[in-house]
mmCIF file with all atom_site columns, C-alpha atoms in Angstrom:
data_model
loop_
_atom_site.group_PDB
_atom_site.id
_atom_site.type_symbol
_atom_site.label_atom_id
_atom_site.label_alt_id
_atom_site.label_comp_id
_atom_site.label_asym_id
_atom_site.label_entity_id
_atom_site.label_seq_id
_atom_site.pdbx_PDB_ins_code
_atom_site.Cartn_x
_atom_site.Cartn_y
_atom_site.Cartn_z
_atom_site.occupancy
_atom_site.B_iso_or_equiv
_atom_site.pdbx_formal_charge
_atom_site.auth_seq_id
_atom_site.auth_comp_id
_atom_site.auth_asym_id
_atom_site.auth_atom_id
_atom_site.pdbx_PDB_model_num
ATOM 1   C CA . MET X 1 1   ? -106.745 133.797 -168.967 1.00 0.00 ? 1261 MET X CA 1
ATOM 2   C CA . THR X 1 2   ? -107.826 137.243 -167.833 1.00 0.00 ? 1262 THR X CA 1
ATOM 3   C CA . SER X 1 3   ? -109.619 139.045 -169.727 1.00 0.00 ? 1263 SER X CA 1
ATOM 4   C CA . ILE X 1 4   ? -109.741 142.957 -170.595 1.00 0.00 ? 1264 ILE X CA 1
ATOM 5   C CA . GLY X 1 5   ? -112.190 144.735 -173.173 1.00 0.00 ? 1265 GLY X CA 1
ATOM 6   C CA . ILE X 1 6   ? -110.974 148.270 -173.768 1.00 0.00 ? 1266 ILE X CA 1
ATOM 7   C CA . ILE X 1 7   ? -114.179 150.699 -174.899 1.00 0.00 ? 1267 ILE X CA 1
ATOM 8   C CA . GLY X 1 8   ? -112.970 153.542 -176.513 1.00 0.00 ? 1268 GLY X CA 1
ATOM 9   C CA . ALA X 1 9   ? -109.569 153.029 -178.966 1.00 0.00 ? 1269 ALA X CA 1
ATOM 10  C CA . GLY X 1 10  ? -108.691 157.063 -179.178 1.00 0.00 ? 1270 GLY X CA 1
ATOM 11  C CA . GLY X 1 11  ? -105.157 157.363 -178.034 1.00 0.00 ? 1271 GLY X CA 1
ATOM 12  C CA . ILE X 1 12  ? -105.112 156.302 -174.154 1.00 0.00 ? 1272 ILE X CA 1
ATOM 13  C CA . GLY X 1 13  ? -107.331 152.871 -175.494 1.00 0.00 ? 1273 GLY X CA 1
ATOM 14  C CA . THR X 1 14  ? -104.620 151.884 -178.014 1.00 0.00 ? 1274 THR X CA 1
ATOM 15  C CA . ALA X 1 15  ? -101.969 153.013 -176.220 1.00 0.00 ? 1275 ALA X CA 1
ATOM 16  C CA . LEU X 1 16  ? -103.406 150.455 -173.475 1.00 0.00 ? 1276 LEU X CA 1
ATOM 17  C CA . ALA X 1 17  ? -104.331 148.128 -175.997 1.00 0.00 ? 1277 ALA X CA 1
ATOM 18  C CA . ARG X 1 18  ? -100.747 147.509 -176.539 1.00 0.00 ? 1278 ARG X CA 1
ATOM 19  C CA . ARG X 1 19  ? -99.043  147.421 -173.465 1.00 0.00 ? 1279 ARG X CA 1
ATOM 20  C CA . PHE X 1 20  ? -101.787 145.307 -172.247 1.00 0.00 ? 1280 PHE X CA 1
ATOM 21  C CA . ALA X 1 21  ? -101.285 143.320 -175.316 1.00 0.00 ? 1281 ALA X CA 1
ATOM 22  C CA . THR X 1 22  ? -97.502  141.754 -173.896 1.00 0.00 ? 1282 THR X CA 1
ATOM 23  C CA . THR X 1 23  ? -99.128  140.361 -170.868 1.00 0.00 ? 1283 THR X CA 1
ATOM 24  C CA . ASP X 1 24  ? -100.887 136.998 -170.742 1.00 0.00 ? 1284 ASP X CA 1
ATOM 25  C CA . ALA X 1 25  ? -104.133 138.364 -170.806 1.00 0.00 ? 1285 ALA X CA 1
ATOM 26  C CA . GLU X 1 26  ? -107.021 138.331 -174.273 1.00 0.00 ? 1286 GLU X CA 1
ATOM 27  C CA . VAL X 1 27  ? -107.561 142.044 -175.339 1.00 0.00 ? 1287 VAL X CA 1
ATOM 28  C CA . LEU X 1 28  ? -110.479 143.577 -176.842 1.00 0.00 ? 1288 LEU X CA 1
ATOM 29  C CA . LEU X 1 29  ? -110.366 147.112 -178.626 1.00 0.00 ? 1289 LEU X CA 1
ATOM 30  C CA . ALA X 1 30  ? -113.599 148.138 -179.040 1.00 0.00 ? 1290 ALA X CA 1
ATOM 31  C CA . ASN X 1 31  ? -114.945 151.984 -179.961 1.00 0.00 ? 1291 ASN X CA 1
ATOM 32  C CA . SER X 1 32  ? -118.399 153.493 -180.652 1.00 0.00 ? 1292 SER X CA 1
ATOM 33  C CA . ARG X 1 33  ? -118.652 152.057 -184.200 1.00 0.00 ? 1293 ARG X CA 1
ATOM 34  C CA . GLY X 1 34  ? -118.305 148.536 -184.823 1.00 0.00 ? 1294 GLY X CA 1
ATOM 35  C CA . SER X 1 35  ? -115.076 146.732 -184.428 1.00 0.00 ? 1295 SER X CA 1
ATOM 36  C CA . HIS X 1 36  ? -115.132 146.793 -188.132 1.00 0.00 ? 1296 HIS X CA 1
ATOM 37  C CA . THR X 1 37  ? -113.505 150.387 -187.818 1.00 0.00 ? 1297 THR X CA 1
ATOM 38  C CA . VAL X 1 38  ? -111.411 149.555 -184.791 1.00 0.00 ? 1298 VAL X CA 1
ATOM 39  C CA . GLN X 1 39  ? -107.658 149.295 -185.853 1.00 0.00 ? 1299 GLN X CA 1
ATOM 40  C CA . THR X 1 40  ? -105.113 146.902 -183.259 1.00 0.00 ? 1300 THR X CA 1
ATOM 41  C CA . PRO X 1 41  ? -102.136 147.903 -182.397 1.00 0.00 ? 1301 PRO X CA 1
ATOM 42  C CA . ASP X 1 42  ? -100.625 144.917 -182.380 1.00 0.00 ? 1302 ASP X CA 1
ATOM 43  C CA . ASP X 1 43  ? -101.617 141.193 -183.628 1.00 0.00 ? 1303 ASP X CA 1
ATOM 44  C CA . ARG X 1 44  ? -102.567 140.057 -180.336 1.00 0.00 ? 1304 ARG X CA 1
ATOM 45  C CA . VAL X 1 45  ? -105.711 142.327 -180.000 1.00 0.00 ? 1305 VAL X CA 1
ATOM 46  C CA . THR X 1 46  ? -108.480 141.997 -181.199 1.00 0.00 ? 1306 THR X CA 1
ATOM 47  C CA . ALA X 1 47  ? -111.054 144.203 -182.390 1.00 0.00 ? 1307 ALA X CA 1
ATOM 48  C CA . ALA X 1 48  ? -114.206 143.989 -180.636 1.00 0.00 ? 1308 ALA X CA 1
ATOM 49  C CA . ASP X 1 49  ? -117.986 145.670 -180.479 1.00 0.00 ? 1309 ASP X CA 1
ATOM 50  C CA . ILE X 1 50  ? -118.185 147.385 -177.776 1.00 0.00 ? 1310 ILE X CA 1
ATOM 51  C CA . THR X 1 51  ? -120.458 145.257 -176.304 1.00 0.00 ? 1311 THR X CA 1
ATOM 52  C CA . GLU X 1 52  ? -118.109 141.585 -176.384 1.00 0.00 ? 1312 GLU X CA 1
ATOM 53  C CA . ALA X 1 53  ? -115.129 144.202 -174.773 1.00 0.00 ? 1313 ALA X CA 1
ATOM 54  C CA . ALA X 1 54  ? -118.148 144.696 -171.820 1.00 0.00 ? 1314 ALA X CA 1
ATOM 55  C CA . LYS X 1 55  ? -118.363 140.683 -170.983 1.00 0.00 ? 1315 LYS X CA 1
ATOM 56  C CA . ALA X 1 56  ? -114.485 140.841 -169.653 1.00 0.00 ? 1316 ALA X CA 1
ATOM 57  C CA . ASP X 1 57  ? -113.373 139.840 -167.246 1.00 0.00 ? 1317 ASP X CA 1
ATOM 58  C CA . ILE X 1 58  ? -111.596 143.785 -166.702 1.00 0.00 ? 1318 ILE X CA 1
ATOM 59  C CA . VAL X 1 59  ? -113.535 146.360 -168.648 1.00 0.00 ? 1319 VAL X CA 1
ATOM 60  C CA . VAL X 1 60  ? -111.034 149.920 -169.258 1.00 0.00 ? 1320 VAL X CA 1
ATOM 61  C CA . LEU X 1 61  ? -113.600 153.067 -170.057 1.00 0.00 ? 1321 LEU X CA 1
ATOM 62  C CA . ALA X 1 62  ? -111.649 154.746 -172.102 1.00 0.00 ? 1322 ALA X CA 1
ATOM 63  C CA . VAL X 1 63  ? -113.157 157.880 -173.636 1.00 0.00 ? 1323 VAL X CA 1
ATOM 64  C CA . PRO X 1 64  ? -113.923 160.777 -173.474 1.00 0.00 ? 1324 PRO X CA 1
ATOM 65  C CA . TRP X 1 65  ? -115.261 162.064 -169.978 1.00 0.00 ? 1325 TRP X CA 1
ATOM 66  C CA . ASN X 1 66  ? -118.691 163.698 -172.350 1.00 0.00 ? 1326 ASN X CA 1
ATOM 67  C CA . ARG X 1 67  ? -118.946 159.798 -173.495 1.00 0.00 ? 1327 ARG X CA 1
ATOM 68  C CA . LEU X 1 68  ? -118.859 157.938 -170.552 1.00 0.00 ? 1328 LEU X CA 1
ATOM 69  C CA . GLU X 1 69  ? -122.949 157.980 -170.309 1.00 0.00 ? 1329 GLU X CA 1
ATOM 70  C CA . ALA X 1 70  ? -122.560 156.603 -173.900 1.00 0.00 ? 1330 ALA X CA 1
ATOM 71  C CA . ALA X 1 71  ? -120.401 154.215 -173.832 1.00 0.00 ? 1331 ALA X CA 1
ATOM 72  C CA . VAL X 1 72  ? -122.188 152.503 -170.665 1.00 0.00 ? 1332 VAL X CA 1
ATOM 73  C CA . ALA X 1 73  ? -125.043 152.409 -171.973 1.00 0.00 ? 1333 ALA X CA 1
ATOM 74  C CA . ASN X 1 74  ? -124.075 150.975 -175.262 1.00 0.00 ? 1334 ASN X CA 1
ATOM 75  C CA . SER X 1 75  ? -122.715 148.112 -173.288 1.00 0.00 ? 1335 SER X CA 1
ATOM 76  C CA . GLY X 1 76  ? -125.827 146.180 -172.900 1.00 0.00 ? 1336 GLY X CA 1
ATOM 77  C CA . ILE X 1 77  ? -124.738 145.487 -168.582 1.00 0.00 ? 1337 ILE X CA 1
ATOM 78  C CA . ASP X 1 78  ? -126.877 146.559 -166.460 1.00 0.00 ? 1338 ASP X CA 1
ATOM 79  C CA . ASP X 1 79  ? -125.178 144.882 -162.909 1.00 0.00 ? 1339 ASP X CA 1
ATOM 80  C CA . TRP X 1 80  ? -121.408 145.225 -163.057 1.00 0.00 ? 1340 TRP X CA 1
ATOM 81  C CA . SER X 1 81  ? -120.963 143.112 -160.438 1.00 0.00 ? 1341 SER X CA 1
ATOM 82  C CA . GLY X 1 82  ? -118.012 140.593 -160.225 1.00 0.00 ? 1342 GLY X CA 1
ATOM 83  C CA . LYS X 1 83  ? -116.193 142.934 -162.537 1.00 0.00 ? 1343 LYS X CA 1
ATOM 84  C CA . ILE X 1 84  ? -113.208 145.217 -161.943 1.00 0.00 ? 1344 ILE X CA 1
ATOM 85  C CA . VAL X 1 85  ? -113.599 148.603 -163.724 1.00 0.00 ? 1345 VAL X CA 1
ATOM 86  C CA . ILE X 1 86  ? -110.640 150.379 -164.639 1.00 0.00 ? 1346 ILE X CA 1
ATOM 87  C CA . ASP X 1 87  ? -111.076 154.199 -164.738 1.00 0.00 ? 1347 ASP X CA 1
ATOM 88  C CA . PRO X 1 88  ? -108.341 156.638 -167.199 1.00 0.00 ? 1348 PRO X CA 1
ATOM 89  C CA . THR X 1 89  ? -110.451 159.117 -167.457 1.00 0.00 ? 1349 THR X CA 1
ATOM 90  C CA . ASN X 1 90  ? -110.269 163.002 -166.432 1.00 0.00 ? 1350 ASN X CA 1
ATOM 91  C CA . PRO X 1 91  ? -112.966 165.198 -166.459 1.00 0.00 ? 1351 PRO X CA 1
ATOM 92  C CA . LEU X 1 92  ? -112.733 167.643 -169.155 1.00 0.00 ? 1352 LEU X CA 1
ATOM 93  C CA . SER X 1 93  ? -114.452 167.606 -172.444 1.00 0.00 ? 1353 SER X CA 1
ATOM 94  C CA . ALA X 1 94  ? -113.431 169.064 -175.481 1.00 0.00 ? 1354 ALA X CA 1
ATOM 95  C CA . PRO X 1 95  ? -113.329 171.504 -177.300 1.00 0.00 ? 1355 PRO X CA 1
ATOM 96  C CA . ASP X 1 96  ? -112.846 173.559 -174.692 1.00 0.00 ? 1356 ASP X CA 1
ATOM 97  C CA . PHE X 1 97  ? -112.315 171.631 -171.906 1.00 0.00 ? 1357 PHE X CA 1
ATOM 98  C CA . PRO X 1 98  ? -113.213 172.928 -169.103 1.00 0.00 ? 1358 PRO X CA 1
ATOM 99  C CA . PRO X 1 99  ? -113.281 170.922 -165.744 1.00 0.00 ? 1359 PRO X CA 1
ATOM 100 C CA . ALA X 1 100 ? -117.222 169.047 -164.955 1.00 0.00 ? 1360 ALA X CA 1
ATOM 101 C CA . ASP X 1 101 ? -118.721 169.285 -161.801 1.00 0.00 ? 1361 ASP X CA 1
ATOM 102 C CA . LEU X 1 102 ? -117.998 166.979 -159.888 1.00 0.00 ? 1362 LEU X CA 1
ATOM 103 C CA . GLY X 1 103 ? -121.455 167.449 -157.077 1.00 0.00 ? 1363 GLY X CA 1
ATOM 104 C CA . GLY X 1 104 ? -118.753 167.618 -153.871 1.00 0.00 ? 1364 GLY X CA 1
ATOM 105 C CA . HIS X 1 105 ? -117.044 164.497 -155.018 1.00 0.00 ? 1365 HIS X CA 1
ATOM 106 C CA . VAL X 1 106 ? -113.249 163.862 -153.955 1.00 0.00 ? 1366 VAL X CA 1
ATOM 107 C CA . SER X 1 107 ? -112.583 162.293 -157.061 1.00 0.00 ? 1367 SER X CA 1
ATOM 108 C CA . SER X 1 108 ? -114.809 161.079 -161.239 1.00 0.00 ? 1368 SER X CA 1
ATOM 109 C CA . THR X 1 109 ? -114.628 158.152 -160.232 1.00 0.00 ? 1369 THR X CA 1
ATOM 110 C CA . GLN X 1 110 ? -116.600 158.166 -157.371 1.00 0.00 ? 1370 GLN X CA 1
ATOM 111 C CA . LEU X 1 111 ? -119.199 159.278 -160.579 1.00 0.00 ? 1371 LEU X CA 1
ATOM 112 C CA . VAL X 1 112 ? -118.260 156.640 -162.988 1.00 0.00 ? 1372 VAL X CA 1
ATOM 113 C CA . GLU X 1 113 ? -118.833 153.985 -160.111 1.00 0.00 ? 1373 GLU X CA 1
ATOM 114 C CA . LYS X 1 114 ? -122.491 155.574 -160.674 1.00 0.00 ? 1374 LYS X CA 1
ATOM 115 C CA . LEU X 1 115 ? -122.078 153.935 -163.734 1.00 0.00 ? 1375 LEU X CA 1
ATOM 116 C CA . VAL X 1 116 ? -120.808 150.727 -163.938 1.00 0.00 ? 1376 VAL X CA 1
ATOM 117 C CA . PRO X 1 117 ? -123.529 149.556 -159.998 1.00 0.00 ? 1377 PRO X CA 1
ATOM 118 C CA . GLY X 1 118 ? -122.206 146.786 -158.677 1.00 0.00 ? 1378 GLY X CA 1
ATOM 119 C CA . ALA X 1 119 ? -118.496 146.682 -160.048 1.00 0.00 ? 1379 ALA X CA 1
ATOM 120 C CA . GLU X 1 120 ? -115.376 147.645 -158.247 1.00 0.00 ? 1380 GLU X CA 1
ATOM 121 C CA . VAL X 1 121 ? -113.667 150.890 -159.934 1.00 0.00 ? 1381 VAL X CA 1
ATOM 122 C CA . VAL X 1 122 ? -110.302 151.289 -160.026 1.00 0.00 ? 1382 VAL X CA 1
ATOM 123 C CA . LYS X 1 123 ? -109.014 155.468 -161.112 1.00 0.00 ? 1383 LYS X CA 1
ATOM 124 C CA . ALA X 1 124 ? -105.713 153.874 -163.377 1.00 0.00 ? 1384 ALA X CA 1
ATOM 125 C CA . PHE X 1 125 ? -103.871 155.056 -166.154 1.00 0.00 ? 1385 PHE X CA 1
ATOM 126 C CA . GLY X 1 126 ? -104.656 158.791 -166.354 1.00 0.00 ? 1386 GLY X CA 1
ATOM 127 C CA . THR X 1 127 ? -102.210 160.562 -165.089 1.00 0.00 ? 1387 THR X CA 1
ATOM 128 C CA . LEU X 1 128 ? -99.911  159.942 -169.001 1.00 0.00 ? 1388 LEU X CA 1
ATOM 129 C CA . THR X 1 129 ? -100.736 161.118 -171.709 1.00 0.00 ? 1389 THR X CA 1
ATOM 130 C CA . PRO X 1 130 ? -100.683 158.513 -174.977 1.00 0.00 ? 1390 PRO X CA 1
ATOM 131 C CA . PRO X 1 131 ? -96.760  158.861 -176.187 1.00 0.00 ? 1391 PRO X CA 1
ATOM 132 C CA . ASP X 1 132 ? -96.003  157.852 -172.963 1.00 0.00 ? 1392 ASP X CA 1
ATOM 133 C CA . LEU X 1 133 ? -98.240  154.998 -172.118 1.00 0.00 ? 1393 LEU X CA 1
ATOM 134 C CA . GLY X 1 134 ? -97.509  153.382 -175.085 1.00 0.00 ? 1394 GLY X CA 1
ATOM 135 C CA . ALA X 1 135 ? -94.000  153.397 -174.801 1.00 0.00 ? 1395 ALA X CA 1
ATOM 136 C CA . ASP X 1 136 ? -91.864  150.578 -173.774 1.00 0.00 ? 1396 ASP X CA 1
ATOM 137 C CA . PRO X 1 137 ? -92.106  151.695 -169.663 1.00 0.00 ? 1397 PRO X CA 1
ATOM 138 C CA . THR X 1 138 ? -89.195  149.485 -168.814 1.00 0.00 ? 1398 THR X CA 1
ATOM 139 C CA . ALA X 1 139 ? -86.711  151.678 -171.149 1.00 0.00 ? 1399 ALA X CA 1
ATOM 140 C CA . GLY X 1 140 ? -84.121  153.601 -168.552 1.00 0.00 ? 1400 GLY X CA 1
ATOM 141 C CA . GLY X 1 141 ? -86.103  152.414 -165.221 1.00 0.00 ? 1401 GLY X CA 1
ATOM 142 C CA . ARG X 1 142 ? -89.517  151.425 -164.715 1.00 0.00 ? 1402 ARG X CA 1
ATOM 143 C CA . ARG X 1 143 ? -92.240  154.189 -165.630 1.00 0.00 ? 1403 ARG X CA 1
ATOM 144 C CA . VAL X 1 144 ? -94.272  154.906 -162.312 1.00 0.00 ? 1404 VAL X CA 1
ATOM 145 C CA . VAL X 1 145 ? -98.379  154.238 -162.494 1.00 0.00 ? 1405 VAL X CA 1
ATOM 146 C CA . PHE X 1 146 ? -100.881 155.228 -160.473 1.00 0.00 ? 1406 PHE X CA 1
ATOM 147 C CA . ILE X 1 147 ? -104.059 153.735 -158.753 1.00 0.00 ? 1407 ILE X CA 1
ATOM 148 C CA . SER X 1 148 ? -106.392 154.201 -156.282 1.00 0.00 ? 1408 SER X CA 1
ATOM 149 C CA . GLY X 1 149 ? -109.713 152.353 -155.808 1.00 0.00 ? 1409 GLY X CA 1
ATOM 150 C CA . ASP X 1 150 ? -112.401 151.728 -152.687 1.00 0.00 ? 1410 ASP X CA 1
ATOM 151 C CA . HIS X 1 151 ? -111.504 147.786 -153.213 1.00 0.00 ? 1411 HIS X CA 1
ATOM 152 C CA . PRO X 1 152 ? -107.922 146.842 -151.627 1.00 0.00 ? 1412 PRO X CA 1
ATOM 153 C CA . ALA X 1 153 ? -108.471 143.375 -153.419 1.00 0.00 ? 1413 ALA X CA 1
ATOM 154 C CA . ALA X 1 154 ? -109.050 144.967 -157.256 1.00 0.00 ? 1414 ALA X CA 1
ATOM 155 C CA . ASN X 1 155 ? -106.113 147.760 -156.893 1.00 0.00 ? 1415 ASN X CA 1
ATOM 156 C CA . GLY X 1 156 ? -103.961 144.476 -156.080 1.00 0.00 ? 1416 GLY X CA 1
ATOM 157 C CA . THR X 1 157 ? -105.045 142.734 -160.301 1.00 0.00 ? 1417 THR X CA 1
ATOM 158 C CA . VAL X 1 158 ? -105.407 145.980 -160.945 1.00 0.00 ? 1418 VAL X CA 1
ATOM 159 C CA . ALA X 1 159 ? -101.887 146.727 -159.511 1.00 0.00 ? 1419 ALA X CA 1
ATOM 160 C CA . ARG X 1 160 ? -100.755 142.964 -161.062 1.00 0.00 ? 1420 ARG X CA 1
ATOM 161 C CA . LEU X 1 161 ? -101.297 143.828 -164.588 1.00 0.00 ? 1421 LEU X CA 1
ATOM 162 C CA . ALA X 1 162 ? -99.508  147.098 -164.402 1.00 0.00 ? 1422 ALA X CA 1
ATOM 163 C CA . SER X 1 163 ? -96.678  145.572 -163.332 1.00 0.00 ? 1423 SER X CA 1
ATOM 164 C CA . LYS X 1 164 ? -96.535  142.728 -165.325 1.00 0.00 ? 1424 LYS X CA 1
ATOM 165 C CA . ALA X 1 165 ? -96.933  144.748 -168.547 1.00 0.00 ? 1425 ALA X CA 1
ATOM 166 C CA . GLY X 1 166 ? -94.513  147.080 -167.513 1.00 0.00 ? 1426 GLY X CA 1
ATOM 167 C CA . TRP X 1 167 ? -95.225  149.519 -165.443 1.00 0.00 ? 1427 TRP X CA 1
ATOM 168 C CA . ALA X 1 168 ? -94.336  150.030 -162.089 1.00 0.00 ? 1428 ALA X CA 1
ATOM 169 C CA . PRO X 1 169 ? -97.535  150.770 -159.463 1.00 0.00 ? 1429 PRO X CA 1
ATOM 170 C CA . ILE X 1 170 ? -98.127  153.070 -156.604 1.00 0.00 ? 1430 ILE X CA 1
ATOM 171 C CA . ASP X 1 171 ? -101.950 151.931 -155.616 1.00 0.00 ? 1431 ASP X CA 1
ATOM 172 C CA . LEU X 1 172 ? -102.803 155.129 -153.399 1.00 0.00 ? 1432 LEU X CA 1
ATOM 173 C CA . GLY X 1 173 ? -105.557 153.599 -151.427 1.00 0.00 ? 1433 GLY X CA 1
ATOM 174 C CA . LEU X 1 174 ? -108.561 154.425 -151.238 1.00 0.00 ? 1434 LEU X CA 1
ATOM 175 C CA . LEU X 1 175 ? -109.930 157.056 -153.525 1.00 0.00 ? 1435 LEU X CA 1
ATOM 176 C CA . ALA X 1 176 ? -110.859 159.905 -150.338 1.00 0.00 ? 1436 ALA X CA 1
ATOM 177 C CA . ILE X 1 177 ? -106.678 159.750 -150.487 1.00 0.00 ? 1437 ILE X CA 1
ATOM 178 C CA . GLY X 1 178 ? -105.709 159.094 -153.972 1.00 0.00 ? 1438 GLY X CA 1
ATOM 179 C CA . GLY X 1 179 ? -108.524 160.756 -155.840 1.00 0.00 ? 1439 GLY X CA 1
ATOM 180 C CA . PRO X 1 180 ? -107.304 163.846 -154.827 1.00 0.00 ? 1440 PRO X CA 1
ATOM 181 C CA . LEU X 1 181 ? -103.856 163.708 -156.006 1.00 0.00 ? 1441 LEU X CA 1
ATOM 182 C CA . LEU X 1 182 ? -105.189 162.069 -159.046 1.00 0.00 ? 1442 LEU X CA 1
ATOM 183 C CA . HIS X 1 183 ? -106.991 164.631 -160.229 1.00 0.00 ? 1443 HIS X CA 1
ATOM 184 C CA . PHE X 1 184 ? -106.733 166.138 -163.806 1.00 0.00 ? 1444 PHE X CA 1
ATOM 185 C CA . PRO X 1 185 ? -106.380 169.782 -163.228 1.00 0.00 ? 1445 PRO X CA 1
ATOM 186 C CA . GLY X 1 186 ? -105.591 170.144 -159.993 1.00 0.00 ? 1446 GLY X CA 1
ATOM 187 C CA . GLY X 1 187 ? -103.786 167.524 -158.868 1.00 0.00 ? 1447 GLY X CA 1
ATOM 188 C CA . PRO X 1 188 ? -100.365 166.827 -158.449 1.00 0.00 ? 1448 PRO X CA 1
ATOM 189 C CA . LEU X 1 189 ? -99.213  164.190 -159.621 1.00 0.00 ? 1449 LEU X CA 1
ATOM 190 C CA . PRO X 1 190 ? -101.157 164.105 -163.187 1.00 0.00 ? 1450 PRO X CA 1
ATOM 191 C CA . THR X 1 191 ? -98.394  164.597 -166.183 1.00 0.00 ? 1451 THR X CA 1
ATOM 192 C CA . LEU X 1 192 ? -95.672  163.086 -164.066 1.00 0.00 ? 1452 LEU X CA 1
ATOM 193 C CA . ARG X 1 193 ? -93.101  160.845 -165.627 1.00 0.00 ? 1453 ARG X CA 1
ATOM 194 C CA . LEU X 1 194 ? -91.236  159.225 -162.650 1.00 0.00 ? 1454 LEU X CA 1
ATOM 195 C CA . ARG X 1 195 ? -89.167  155.671 -162.824 1.00 0.00 ? 1455 ARG X CA 1
ATOM 196 C CA . LEU X 1 196 ? -88.371  153.447 -161.011 1.00 0.00 ? 1456 LEU X CA 1
ATOM 197 C CA . GLU X 1 197 ? -84.283  152.622 -161.188 1.00 0.00 ? 1457 GLU X CA 1
ATOM 198 C CA . ARG X 1 198 ? -83.761  149.281 -161.413 1.00 0.00 ? 1458 ARG X CA 1
#
């Protein structure tokens, strides 16, 4: 059984946990305050500490941009080889949400890759709001989610997971191509609410 560890129990993390619980995967949900404070959205989701969630086969970094480094540091993992890391983040920080300086990179996910050396990082699930992510993705046609990453096999794994959860995944290919399309703010795909008709 594939295990999915979601680090971040806010709107995005909780919505993804709710949807992933409908698949055959083991789903763990963690926050920075400990498993005893995690409110799981489904009884098939296990409350976990960050170190437990980070041991999963697939790790989702569903934390605010300015807390990414701390979340990774608290994972207890230095070498992420063999893991797929899903990046749904957008490079903005509360309360004023100024865009982060990407240092010339075309995608914020390229910066995330540097935080998790060895991991195969896939940009996904960052273009929809938490209510849209958590809702039934099959009502009125399957809701489209976009995927991009530099590791085709990892992209395929995330696409299959998304499909099992009810979404219609579209693989945009390499980050050099898909990254700018998914970038928020500025890219054309964030907040689009597209559905694939049956």
